[in-house]
Amino acid sequence: MSTKIKKFILPENEIPTAWYNIVADMKNKPLPMLHPGTKQPMKAEDLFPIFAEELSKQEVNETDRFIEIPEEVRELYKNYRSTPLVRAYGLEKALDTPAHIYFKNESVSPVGSHKLNSALPQAFYCKQEGTTNITTETGAGQWGAAMSYAAKAFGLELAVYMVKISYEQKPYRRSIMQTFGAQVIASPSMSTKAGRKILTEHPNYQGSLGTAISEALELAMGTPNCKYVLGSVLNHVSLHQTIIGLEAEKQMEMAGEYPDVVVACFGGGSNFSGISYPFLRHRISGEKNTRFVAAEPASCPKLTRGIFEYDFGDEAGYTPLIPMFTLGHDFAPAHIHAGGLRYHGAGSIVSQLKKDNLIEAVDIQQLDSFKAGILFAQAEGIIPAPESCHAIAATINEALKAKEEGKQKTILFNLSGHGLIDMAAYDAFLAEDLSNYELSDEIIRANVSKLEKLA
Ligand SMILES: Cc1ncc(COP(=O)(O)O)c(C=O)c1O
């Protein structure tokens, strides 16, 4: 029998009990968020009207390296964690590469993606502080599905604004949210001022994450005992996702290897942060020289072609101003099937790390992402989410480079979700009905030139 080990699983009693806060270790801290009216740095208290207090405190925490995971959240994590670290022997063989490829399989969560890692603590803190209702947005529906289950688990009422194009492309994600008891509204909608404004100006607008965030925020601000929760971008979301990398660190040790490259797809940055930050701390301390590669869609390239500036997190400009790599908060991305990557900006921590050259970014065309996803599916038997296909495409590029150079490199990527509810996208790809999208420098320049210079 072969002695090759395919997957590495941490026993439940070895699942980390604290999240890792990279800000405590960063030499250059991220710039503070600014109040949109006064342009003054925001403190945790300034965020209390929107977010749960504990989450607001986590958002601005620059000192605690580790933050304990509440017992109730750890219990629910056990429903699907630890997630397996898998050696992709099939993919290595298909590529005939000397590289060792590992992936962290976050698709095994009950809702099919990494998003539950932050949905559970966010619902927990809201409930603990006496909130009864929450609102959120969702792109491809993965965050909405995770939040719907988490809200039900903690007895909260949830309203989800789902980007209209995904509402139509992915009807079963809507059904999943409704099955867990959430109310789902296609965005833009007529139920908010932000939605009505954009529908009046652009009646056929198919929605964006930026608009859906505005609508969810507006509902939260106008509803008593209601808080808003967000699935990416913010520091506290990245913090919760570090459970991925903390587990992976122990599992790589079980495999007797250490990654030379860590890869993840990039929407607002949560799964990239989650798998990267625990390894990145050893690069910051000078012990290791691992590279970190964020794979974003060529049609929404904030890290590779955006500018670093203060910008809003949403389309209508309700959020604080966040220091970020951005394409401009009213950027309307092309209708690619990786709905979760159609976001104009990157979180403030990741943006600072990019400025400091501690991480890299690559852009991936839609057709290349699906080609990579299909190769992975055939080699490993898992159909990846269209978002995750971007990470796979970047991983394949790294593995082929290793082959060209004749180097044995260890690559770790995050499989952020499965694509079993995204088969319409695969259908379209197989029918040769999908295309790439070119984005001109003029469009990007025109969009970012509207931003006030504050950074
Ligand atoms: C499966 C999956 N992967 C990745 C992402 C991108 O988000 P983030 O950059 O926050 O990880 C999403 C967002 O919806 C997603 O659903």
Short mmCIF file of C-alpha atoms and ligand atoms in Angstrom, two decimals:
data_model
loop_
_atom_site.label_atom_id
_atom_site.label_comp_id
_atom_site.label_asym_id
_atom_site.label_seq_id
_atom_site.Cartn_x
_atom_site.Cartn_y
_atom_site.Cartn_z
CA MET A 1 0.00 0.00 0.00
CA SER A 2 1.16 3.54 -0.74
CA THR A 3 2.54 5.47 2.21
CA LYS A 4 1.63 8.78 0.60
CA ILE A 5 -0.61 10.80 2.92
CA LYS A 6 -3.41 12.61 1.11
CA LYS A 7 -4.93 14.72 3.87
CA PHE A 8 -3.95 16.10 7.25
CA ILE A 9 -6.66 16.58 9.85
CA LEU A 10 -6.27 18.25 13.23
CA PRO A 11 -8.15 16.53 16.03
CA GLU A 12 -10.84 18.72 17.63
CA ASN A 13 -8.77 19.31 20.74
CA GLU A 14 -6.03 20.88 18.61
CA ILE A 15 -8.22 23.43 16.84
CA PRO A 16 -6.78 26.85 17.74
CA THR A 17 -8.66 28.63 20.53
CA ALA A 18 -7.66 32.21 19.60
CA TRP A 19 -7.60 34.21 16.36
CA TYR A 20 -4.40 35.97 15.23
CA ASN A 21 -4.38 39.79 15.00
CA ILE A 22 -1.60 40.66 12.54
CA VAL A 23 -1.87 44.41 13.24
CA ALA A 24 -0.11 43.88 16.57
CA ASP A 25 2.97 42.64 14.65
CA MET A 26 2.92 45.10 11.72
CA LYS A 27 5.76 47.63 11.73
CA ASN A 28 3.71 50.06 9.65
CA LYS A 29 0.18 49.99 11.06
CA PRO A 30 -2.71 50.55 8.65
CA LEU A 31 -3.90 54.17 8.52
CA PRO A 32 -7.04 54.72 10.63
CA MET A 33 -10.54 54.75 9.20
CA LEU A 34 -11.93 58.29 8.95
CA HIS A 35 -15.36 59.64 9.84
CA PRO A 36 -17.02 60.50 6.51
CA GLY A 37 -18.27 63.87 7.82
CA THR A 38 -15.45 65.18 10.05
CA LYS A 39 -12.62 63.25 8.32
CA GLN A 40 -11.26 62.51 11.81
CA PRO A 41 -9.91 59.05 12.79
CA MET A 42 -12.65 56.81 14.11
CA LYS A 43 -12.56 55.12 17.50
CA ALA A 44 -14.36 51.91 18.41
CA GLU A 45 -17.24 53.91 20.00
CA ASP A 46 -17.85 55.68 16.69
CA LEU A 47 -18.65 52.30 15.15
CA PHE A 48 -21.09 51.16 17.87
CA PRO A 49 -24.20 52.51 16.07
CA ILE A 50 -23.52 50.18 13.14
CA PHE A 51 -21.62 47.15 14.45
CA ALA A 52 -21.73 45.07 17.63
CA GLU A 53 -19.49 46.68 20.28
CA GLU A 54 -17.11 43.73 20.57
CA LEU A 55 -16.66 43.65 16.78
CA SER A 56 -16.01 47.42 16.78
CA LYS A 57 -13.30 46.92 19.40
CA GLN A 58 -11.73 44.11 17.39
CA GLU A 59 -11.81 46.39 14.34
CA VAL A 60 -9.43 48.92 15.90
CA ASN A 61 -7.38 46.58 18.10
CA GLU A 62 -3.67 47.16 17.41
CA THR A 63 -2.17 45.57 20.49
CA ASP A 64 -3.50 42.06 21.22
CA ARG A 65 -1.72 39.49 19.03
CA PHE A 66 -4.23 36.79 19.89
CA ILE A 67 -7.94 37.22 20.66
CA GLU A 68 -9.78 34.38 22.33
CA ILE A 69 -12.54 32.65 20.36
CA PRO A 70 -15.71 32.52 22.51
CA GLU A 71 -16.67 29.04 23.75
CA GLU A 72 -20.07 29.16 21.95
CA VAL A 73 -18.33 29.89 18.63
CA ARG A 74 -15.75 27.15 19.19
CA GLU A 75 -18.57 24.67 19.76
CA LEU A 76 -20.15 25.60 16.41
CA TYR A 77 -16.77 25.60 14.64
CA LYS A 78 -16.58 21.92 15.61
CA ASN A 79 -19.47 21.20 13.20
CA TYR A 80 -16.97 21.46 10.35
CA ARG A 81 -13.53 22.32 11.72
CA SER A 82 -10.77 21.43 11.50
CA THR A 83 -11.00 21.53 7.71
CA PRO A 84 -8.64 19.16 5.88
CA LEU A 85 -5.27 20.19 4.49
CA VAL A 86 -5.00 18.16 1.30
CA ARG A 87 -1.99 17.31 -0.87
CA ALA A 88 -3.10 17.81 -4.48
CA TYR A 89 -1.27 14.80 -5.93
CA GLY A 90 -3.77 14.67 -8.80
CA LEU A 91 -3.13 18.25 -9.83
CA GLU A 92 0.64 17.85 -9.46
CA LYS A 93 0.48 14.84 -11.80
CA ALA A 94 -1.74 16.64 -14.31
CA LEU A 95 0.78 19.50 -14.42
CA ASP A 96 3.81 17.20 -14.31
CA THR A 97 5.38 19.64 -11.87
CA PRO A 98 8.05 19.08 -9.22
CA ALA A 99 6.08 21.49 -6.98
CA HIS A 100 4.28 20.10 -3.94
CA ILE A 101 0.77 21.56 -3.96
CA TYR A 102 -1.42 21.65 -0.86
CA PHE A 103 -4.87 23.13 -0.42
CA LYS A 104 -6.87 24.01 2.65
CA ASN A 105 -10.37 22.75 1.95
CA GLU A 106 -12.78 25.37 3.33
CA SER A 107 -15.48 24.06 0.98
CA VAL A 108 -16.40 21.40 3.55
CA SER A 109 -18.25 23.89 5.76
CA PRO A 110 -22.01 23.18 5.91
CA VAL A 111 -22.70 26.18 3.65
CA GLY A 112 -19.85 25.41 1.26
CA SER A 113 -17.33 28.18 1.93
CA HIS A 114 -14.99 29.89 4.40
CA LYS A 115 -17.58 32.59 5.09
CA LEU A 116 -19.03 30.74 8.09
CA ASN A 117 -15.78 31.36 10.03
CA SER A 118 -16.78 35.00 10.50
CA ALA A 119 -20.58 34.66 10.27
CA LEU A 120 -20.69 32.62 13.49
CA PRO A 121 -18.74 35.05 15.71
CA GLN A 122 -20.53 38.07 14.24
CA ALA A 123 -23.94 36.54 15.02
CA PHE A 124 -22.70 35.49 18.47
CA TYR A 125 -21.53 38.99 19.49
CA CYS A 126 -24.74 40.61 18.13
CA LYS A 127 -26.87 38.20 20.15
CA GLN A 128 -24.74 38.59 23.26
CA GLU A 129 -25.25 42.37 23.16
CA GLY A 130 -29.04 42.07 22.87
CA THR A 131 -29.48 42.76 19.15
CA THR A 132 -32.57 41.12 17.62
CA ASN A 133 -32.24 41.96 13.91
CA ILE A 134 -29.31 42.08 11.52
CA THR A 135 -28.84 43.10 7.90
CA THR A 136 -26.17 42.25 5.38
CA GLU A 137 -25.36 42.04 1.68
CA THR A 138 -24.18 39.14 -0.44
CA GLY A 139 -22.53 38.86 -3.85
CA ALA A 140 -22.57 35.29 -5.09
CA GLY A 141 -24.67 34.29 -2.08
CA GLN A 142 -21.95 32.49 -0.12
CA TRP A 143 -21.75 35.10 2.63
CA GLY A 144 -25.54 35.41 2.73
CA ALA A 145 -25.89 31.64 3.07
CA ALA A 146 -23.32 31.56 5.90
CA MET A 147 -24.91 34.50 7.70
CA SER A 148 -28.40 32.98 7.35
CA TYR A 149 -27.30 29.81 9.08
CA ALA A 150 -25.36 31.73 11.75
CA ALA A 151 -28.33 34.05 12.41
CA LYS A 152 -30.61 31.05 12.86
CA ALA A 153 -28.08 29.34 15.14
CA PHE A 154 -28.13 32.37 17.48
CA GLY A 155 -31.86 33.25 17.09
CA LEU A 156 -31.53 36.50 15.09
CA GLU A 157 -33.73 37.82 12.28
CA LEU A 158 -31.74 38.51 9.10
CA ALA A 159 -32.43 40.54 5.94
CA VAL A 160 -29.98 39.99 3.05
CA TYR A 161 -29.55 42.27 0.03
CA MET A 162 -28.34 40.03 -2.76
CA VAL A 163 -26.68 41.52 -5.86
CA LYS A 164 -29.37 41.26 -8.57
CA ILE A 165 -27.21 39.53 -11.18
CA SER A 166 -26.39 36.75 -8.67
CA TYR A 167 -30.01 36.62 -7.47
CA GLU A 168 -30.83 35.64 -11.04
CA GLN A 169 -27.69 33.57 -11.84
CA LYS A 170 -27.70 31.59 -8.59
CA PRO A 171 -31.32 31.00 -7.50
CA TYR A 172 -30.41 28.05 -5.26
CA ARG A 173 -28.20 30.22 -3.02
CA ARG A 174 -31.31 32.34 -2.48
CA SER A 175 -33.23 29.15 -1.61
CA ILE A 176 -30.49 28.17 0.85
CA MET A 177 -30.78 31.52 2.63
CA GLN A 178 -34.58 31.23 2.73
CA THR A 179 -34.31 27.65 4.01
CA PHE A 180 -32.32 28.99 6.98
CA GLY A 181 -35.10 31.55 7.53
CA ALA A 182 -33.57 34.76 6.10
CA GLN A 183 -35.41 37.38 4.07
CA VAL A 184 -33.66 37.91 0.70
CA ILE A 185 -34.07 41.06 -1.42
CA ALA A 186 -32.55 41.58 -4.89
CA SER A 187 -30.32 44.69 -4.93
CA PRO A 188 -30.73 47.39 -6.12
CA SER A 189 -34.25 47.46 -4.72
CA MET A 190 -36.95 50.07 -4.26
CA SER A 191 -36.92 49.49 -0.49
CA THR A 192 -34.08 51.96 0.25
CA LYS A 193 -33.07 55.48 -0.76
CA ALA A 194 -29.73 54.16 -2.12
CA GLY A 195 -31.51 51.51 -4.22
CA ARG A 196 -34.14 53.92 -5.55
CA LYS A 197 -31.47 56.46 -6.52
CA ILE A 198 -29.44 54.04 -8.59
CA LEU A 199 -32.53 52.46 -10.18
CA THR A 200 -33.79 55.89 -11.21
CA GLU A 201 -30.45 56.76 -12.81
CA HIS A 202 -29.78 53.27 -14.29
CA PRO A 203 -33.04 51.29 -14.53
CA ASN A 204 -31.31 48.11 -15.76
CA TYR A 205 -28.47 48.17 -13.23
CA GLN A 206 -27.65 44.58 -12.26
CA GLY A 207 -26.21 45.51 -8.90
CA SER A 208 -22.83 45.43 -7.20
CA LEU A 209 -21.58 44.59 -3.74
CA GLY A 210 -21.05 48.31 -3.12
CA THR A 211 -24.74 49.06 -3.74
CA ALA A 212 -25.96 46.07 -1.73
CA ILE A 213 -23.84 47.22 1.24
CA SER A 214 -25.43 50.69 1.04
CA GLU A 215 -28.92 49.19 1.10
CA ALA A 216 -28.17 46.85 4.01
CA LEU A 217 -26.57 49.69 6.01
CA GLU A 218 -29.51 51.98 5.36
CA LEU A 219 -31.98 49.37 6.60
CA ALA A 220 -29.87 48.71 9.71
CA MET A 221 -29.54 52.43 10.53
CA GLY A 222 -33.33 52.91 10.22
CA THR A 223 -34.39 49.83 12.23
CA PRO A 224 -34.48 49.69 16.04
CA ASN A 225 -32.24 47.12 17.73
CA CYS A 226 -30.67 46.23 14.43
CA LYS A 227 -26.98 45.90 13.51
CA TYR A 228 -25.21 45.53 10.21
CA VAL A 229 -22.77 42.68 9.52
CA LEU A 230 -20.22 42.50 6.69
CA GLY A 231 -18.62 39.43 5.10
CA SER A 232 -15.22 40.80 4.10
CA VAL A 233 -12.95 43.88 3.87
CA LEU A 234 -13.03 44.84 7.56
CA ASN A 235 -10.28 43.98 10.03
CA HIS A 236 -12.51 41.96 12.36
CA VAL A 237 -13.63 39.73 9.47
CA SER A 238 -10.01 39.00 8.51
CA LEU A 239 -9.27 38.32 12.16
CA HIS A 240 -11.94 35.60 12.36
CA GLN A 241 -10.71 34.03 9.13
CA THR A 242 -7.21 33.49 10.57
CA ILE A 243 -8.54 30.22 11.97
CA ILE A 244 -7.80 28.91 8.43
CA GLY A 245 -4.10 29.76 8.47
CA LEU A 246 -3.60 28.85 12.13
CA GLU A 247 -4.91 25.35 11.45
CA ALA A 248 -2.94 25.14 8.21
CA GLU A 249 0.27 26.03 10.03
CA LYS A 250 -0.13 23.03 12.34
CA GLN A 251 -1.18 20.80 9.45
CA MET A 252 1.80 21.79 7.28
CA GLU A 253 3.94 20.81 10.24
CA MET A 254 2.20 17.40 10.25
CA ALA A 255 3.10 17.15 6.54
CA GLY A 256 6.70 18.05 7.35
CA GLU A 257 6.75 21.01 4.94
CA TYR A 258 6.53 24.79 4.99
CA PRO A 259 4.99 26.84 2.16
CA ASP A 260 7.25 28.83 -0.17
CA VAL A 261 4.13 30.44 -1.65
CA VAL A 262 0.64 30.96 -0.21
CA VAL A 263 -2.14 31.75 -2.69
CA ALA A 264 -5.78 32.79 -2.30
CA CYS A 265 -8.41 34.50 -4.41
CA PHE A 266 -9.23 38.07 -3.55
CA GLY A 267 -12.64 39.79 -3.27
CA GLY A 268 -12.45 42.06 -0.24
CA GLY A 269 -9.62 40.05 1.26
CA SER A 270 -11.06 37.82 3.98
CA ASN A 271 -10.00 34.36 2.78
CA PHE A 272 -6.64 35.68 1.56
CA SER A 273 -6.02 37.25 4.97
CA GLY A 274 -7.25 34.15 6.74
CA ILE A 275 -4.81 31.75 5.15
CA SER A 276 -1.92 34.25 4.86
CA TYR A 277 -1.60 36.21 8.09
CA PRO A 278 -0.52 33.36 10.41
CA PHE A 279 2.31 32.51 7.96
CA LEU A 280 3.04 36.17 7.25
CA ARG A 281 3.92 36.77 10.89
CA HIS A 282 7.04 34.64 10.36
CA ARG A 283 8.00 36.75 7.36
CA ILE A 284 7.51 39.96 9.33
CA SER A 285 9.74 38.56 12.09
CA GLY A 286 12.37 37.65 9.48
CA GLU A 287 12.27 33.88 10.15
CA LYS A 288 10.77 32.89 6.79
CA ASN A 289 10.68 34.18 3.25
CA THR A 290 7.29 32.90 2.08
CA ARG A 291 5.58 34.80 -0.76
CA PHE A 292 1.88 35.66 -0.56
CA VAL A 293 -0.11 35.93 -3.79
CA ALA A 294 -3.60 37.42 -4.03
CA ALA A 295 -5.47 36.36 -7.19
CA GLU A 296 -8.03 38.89 -8.33
CA PRO A 297 -10.18 39.02 -11.47
CA ALA A 298 -8.76 41.01 -14.40
CA SER A 299 -12.13 42.77 -14.63
CA CYS A 300 -11.94 44.07 -11.03
CA PRO A 301 -8.20 44.62 -10.42
CA LYS A 302 -7.97 46.88 -7.37
CA LEU A 303 -4.66 45.51 -6.09
CA THR A 304 -2.90 45.30 -9.46
CA ARG A 305 -4.29 48.47 -11.09
CA GLY A 306 -6.15 50.48 -8.45
CA ILE A 307 -4.75 53.38 -6.42
CA PHE A 308 -4.12 53.65 -2.68
CA GLU A 309 -6.51 56.26 -1.31
CA TYR A 310 -9.23 56.78 1.27
CA ASP A 311 -12.51 55.53 -0.16
CA PHE A 312 -15.93 54.41 0.95
CA GLY A 313 -16.68 50.73 1.40
CA ASP A 314 -20.05 51.12 -0.32
CA GLU A 315 -21.51 52.76 -3.37
CA ALA A 316 -23.67 55.39 -1.66
CA GLY A 317 -20.91 56.56 0.71
CA TYR A 318 -22.52 55.57 4.05
CA THR A 319 -19.47 53.75 5.48
CA PRO A 320 -16.41 55.28 7.14
CA LEU A 321 -13.58 56.23 4.76
CA ILE A 322 -11.18 53.28 4.55
CA PRO A 323 -7.51 53.55 3.45
CA MET A 324 -7.47 51.04 0.61
CA PHE A 325 -6.37 50.03 -2.84
CA THR A 326 -9.48 50.93 -4.80
CA LEU A 327 -11.01 51.36 -8.23
CA GLY A 328 -13.45 53.92 -6.79
CA HIS A 329 -16.56 53.11 -4.75
CA ASP A 330 -18.92 53.56 -7.71
CA PHE A 331 -16.88 51.26 -9.99
CA ALA A 332 -19.31 48.95 -11.83
CA PRO A 333 -17.48 45.65 -12.42
CA ALA A 334 -18.23 43.41 -15.41
CA HIS A 335 -20.74 40.62 -14.82
CA ILE A 336 -18.25 37.82 -14.23
CA HIS A 337 -19.56 34.66 -12.56
CA ALA A 338 -17.19 35.03 -9.61
CA GLY A 339 -19.70 37.36 -7.94
CA GLY A 340 -17.77 37.38 -4.67
CA LEU A 341 -14.76 39.03 -6.35
CA ARG A 342 -16.74 41.92 -7.87
CA TYR A 343 -15.77 44.43 -5.18
CA HIS A 344 -14.03 47.76 -5.80
CA GLY A 345 -11.60 47.83 -2.85
CA ALA A 346 -9.31 45.87 -0.53
CA GLY A 347 -9.25 45.92 3.28
CA SER A 348 -6.98 48.40 5.07
CA ILE A 349 -4.57 45.81 6.52
CA VAL A 350 -4.05 44.03 3.22
CA SER A 351 -3.64 47.40 1.47
CA GLN A 352 -0.88 48.41 3.90
CA LEU A 353 0.84 45.02 3.44
CA LYS A 354 0.71 45.53 -0.33
CA LYS A 355 2.19 49.02 0.03
CA ASP A 356 5.00 47.52 2.12
CA ASN A 357 5.62 44.82 -0.53
CA LEU A 358 4.89 42.03 1.91
CA ILE A 359 2.26 40.58 -0.40
CA GLU A 360 1.84 40.36 -4.20
CA ALA A 361 -1.18 40.37 -6.48
CA VAL A 362 -1.92 38.87 -9.89
CA ASP A 363 -4.95 39.28 -12.12
CA ILE A 364 -6.70 36.35 -13.75
CA GLN A 365 -9.00 36.41 -16.77
CA GLN A 366 -12.42 34.76 -16.45
CA LEU A 367 -11.74 32.08 -19.09
CA ASP A 368 -8.39 31.16 -17.51
CA SER A 369 -10.09 30.84 -14.12
CA PHE A 370 -12.65 28.32 -15.41
CA LYS A 371 -10.02 26.39 -17.38
CA ALA A 372 -8.05 26.04 -14.13
CA GLY A 373 -11.20 25.10 -12.18
CA ILE A 374 -12.03 22.33 -14.62
CA LEU A 375 -8.49 20.93 -14.56
CA PHE A 376 -8.63 20.91 -10.75
CA ALA A 377 -12.09 19.28 -10.74
CA GLN A 378 -10.90 16.51 -13.03
CA ALA A 379 -7.67 15.99 -11.09
CA GLU A 380 -9.00 16.20 -7.51
CA GLY A 381 -12.75 15.47 -7.81
CA ILE A 382 -13.93 18.74 -6.26
CA ILE A 383 -15.75 21.39 -8.30
CA PRO A 384 -14.41 24.72 -7.05
CA ALA A 385 -16.40 27.94 -6.62
CA PRO A 386 -15.77 30.39 -9.49
CA GLU A 387 -14.02 32.65 -6.96
CA SER A 388 -11.69 29.85 -5.85
CA CYS A 389 -10.88 29.07 -9.51
CA HIS A 390 -8.83 32.30 -9.49
CA ALA A 391 -6.62 30.92 -6.71
CA ILE A 392 -6.25 27.66 -8.60
CA ALA A 393 -5.24 29.48 -11.80
CA ALA A 394 -2.58 31.44 -9.89
CA THR A 395 -1.39 28.23 -8.19
CA ILE A 396 -1.08 26.49 -11.56
CA ASN A 397 1.01 29.41 -12.86
CA GLU A 398 3.32 29.07 -9.84
CA ALA A 399 3.58 25.29 -10.29
CA LEU A 400 4.41 25.63 -13.99
CA LYS A 401 7.04 28.24 -13.18
CA ALA A 402 8.60 25.77 -10.72
CA LYS A 403 8.64 23.16 -13.49
CA GLU A 404 10.31 25.57 -15.92
CA GLU A 405 12.93 26.45 -13.33
CA GLY A 406 13.31 22.81 -12.29
CA LYS A 407 12.66 23.77 -8.65
CA GLN A 408 10.81 21.83 -5.98
CA LYS A 409 8.57 24.48 -4.49
CA THR A 410 5.86 24.05 -1.85
CA ILE A 411 2.64 25.87 -2.71
CA LEU A 412 -0.35 26.22 -0.40
CA PHE A 413 -3.64 27.61 -1.65
CA ASN A 414 -7.01 28.18 -0.07
CA LEU A 415 -9.95 26.40 -1.63
CA SER A 416 -12.42 28.99 -0.37
CA GLY A 417 -15.57 27.22 -1.52
CA HIS A 418 -17.17 24.59 -3.74
CA GLY A 419 -19.06 25.41 -6.91
CA LEU A 420 -21.97 22.99 -6.72
CA ILE A 421 -24.47 25.86 -6.67
CA ASP A 422 -22.56 27.64 -9.46
CA MET A 423 -23.09 25.08 -12.19
CA ALA A 424 -24.83 27.63 -14.44
CA ALA A 425 -21.42 29.31 -14.68
CA TYR A 426 -19.74 26.04 -15.65
CA ASP A 427 -22.55 25.38 -18.16
CA ALA A 428 -21.90 28.76 -19.76
CA PHE A 429 -18.15 28.12 -19.87
CA LEU A 430 -18.58 24.66 -21.41
CA ALA A 431 -20.99 26.07 -24.00
CA GLU A 432 -18.29 28.68 -24.87
CA ASP A 433 -20.72 31.36 -23.82
CA LEU A 434 -18.34 33.20 -21.46
CA SER A 435 -15.83 35.87 -22.35
CA ASN A 436 -12.93 37.80 -20.88
CA TYR A 437 -13.32 41.47 -20.07
CA GLU A 438 -10.79 44.15 -20.89
CA LEU A 439 -10.67 47.20 -18.66
CA SER A 440 -9.00 50.31 -20.05
CA ASP A 441 -6.64 52.54 -18.07
CA GLU A 442 -8.89 55.49 -19.02
CA ILE A 443 -11.90 53.98 -17.23
CA ILE A 444 -9.86 53.29 -14.12
CA ARG A 445 -8.27 56.75 -14.18
CA ALA A 446 -11.63 58.46 -14.69
CA ASN A 447 -13.13 56.55 -11.80
CA VAL A 448 -10.35 57.05 -9.24
CA SER A 449 -9.80 60.69 -10.18
CA LYS A 450 -13.14 61.47 -8.49
CA LEU A 451 -11.72 60.49 -5.08
CA GLU A 452 -10.74 63.17 -2.59
CA LYS A 453 -6.97 63.05 -1.83
CA LEU A 454 -6.70 62.18 1.86
CA ALA A 455 -4.09 59.39 2.18
C1 LIG B 1 -16.20 31.05 -2.29
C2 LIG B 1 -15.72 32.46 -2.14
N1 LIG B 1 -14.40 32.69 -2.20
C3 LIG B 1 -13.91 33.93 -2.10
C4 LIG B 1 -14.75 35.02 -1.95
C5 LIG B 1 -14.13 36.39 -1.89
O1 LIG B 1 -14.24 37.02 -0.68
P1 LIG B 1 -13.00 37.32 0.26
O2 LIG B 1 -11.98 38.06 -0.56
O3 LIG B 1 -13.54 38.12 1.35
O4 LIG B 1 -12.48 36.02 0.73
C6 LIG B 1 -16.12 34.83 -1.86
C7 LIG B 1 -17.02 35.98 -1.66
O5 LIG B 1 -18.20 35.91 -1.75
C8 LIG B 1 -16.62 33.52 -1.98
O6 LIG B 1 -17.92 33.28 -1.94
#
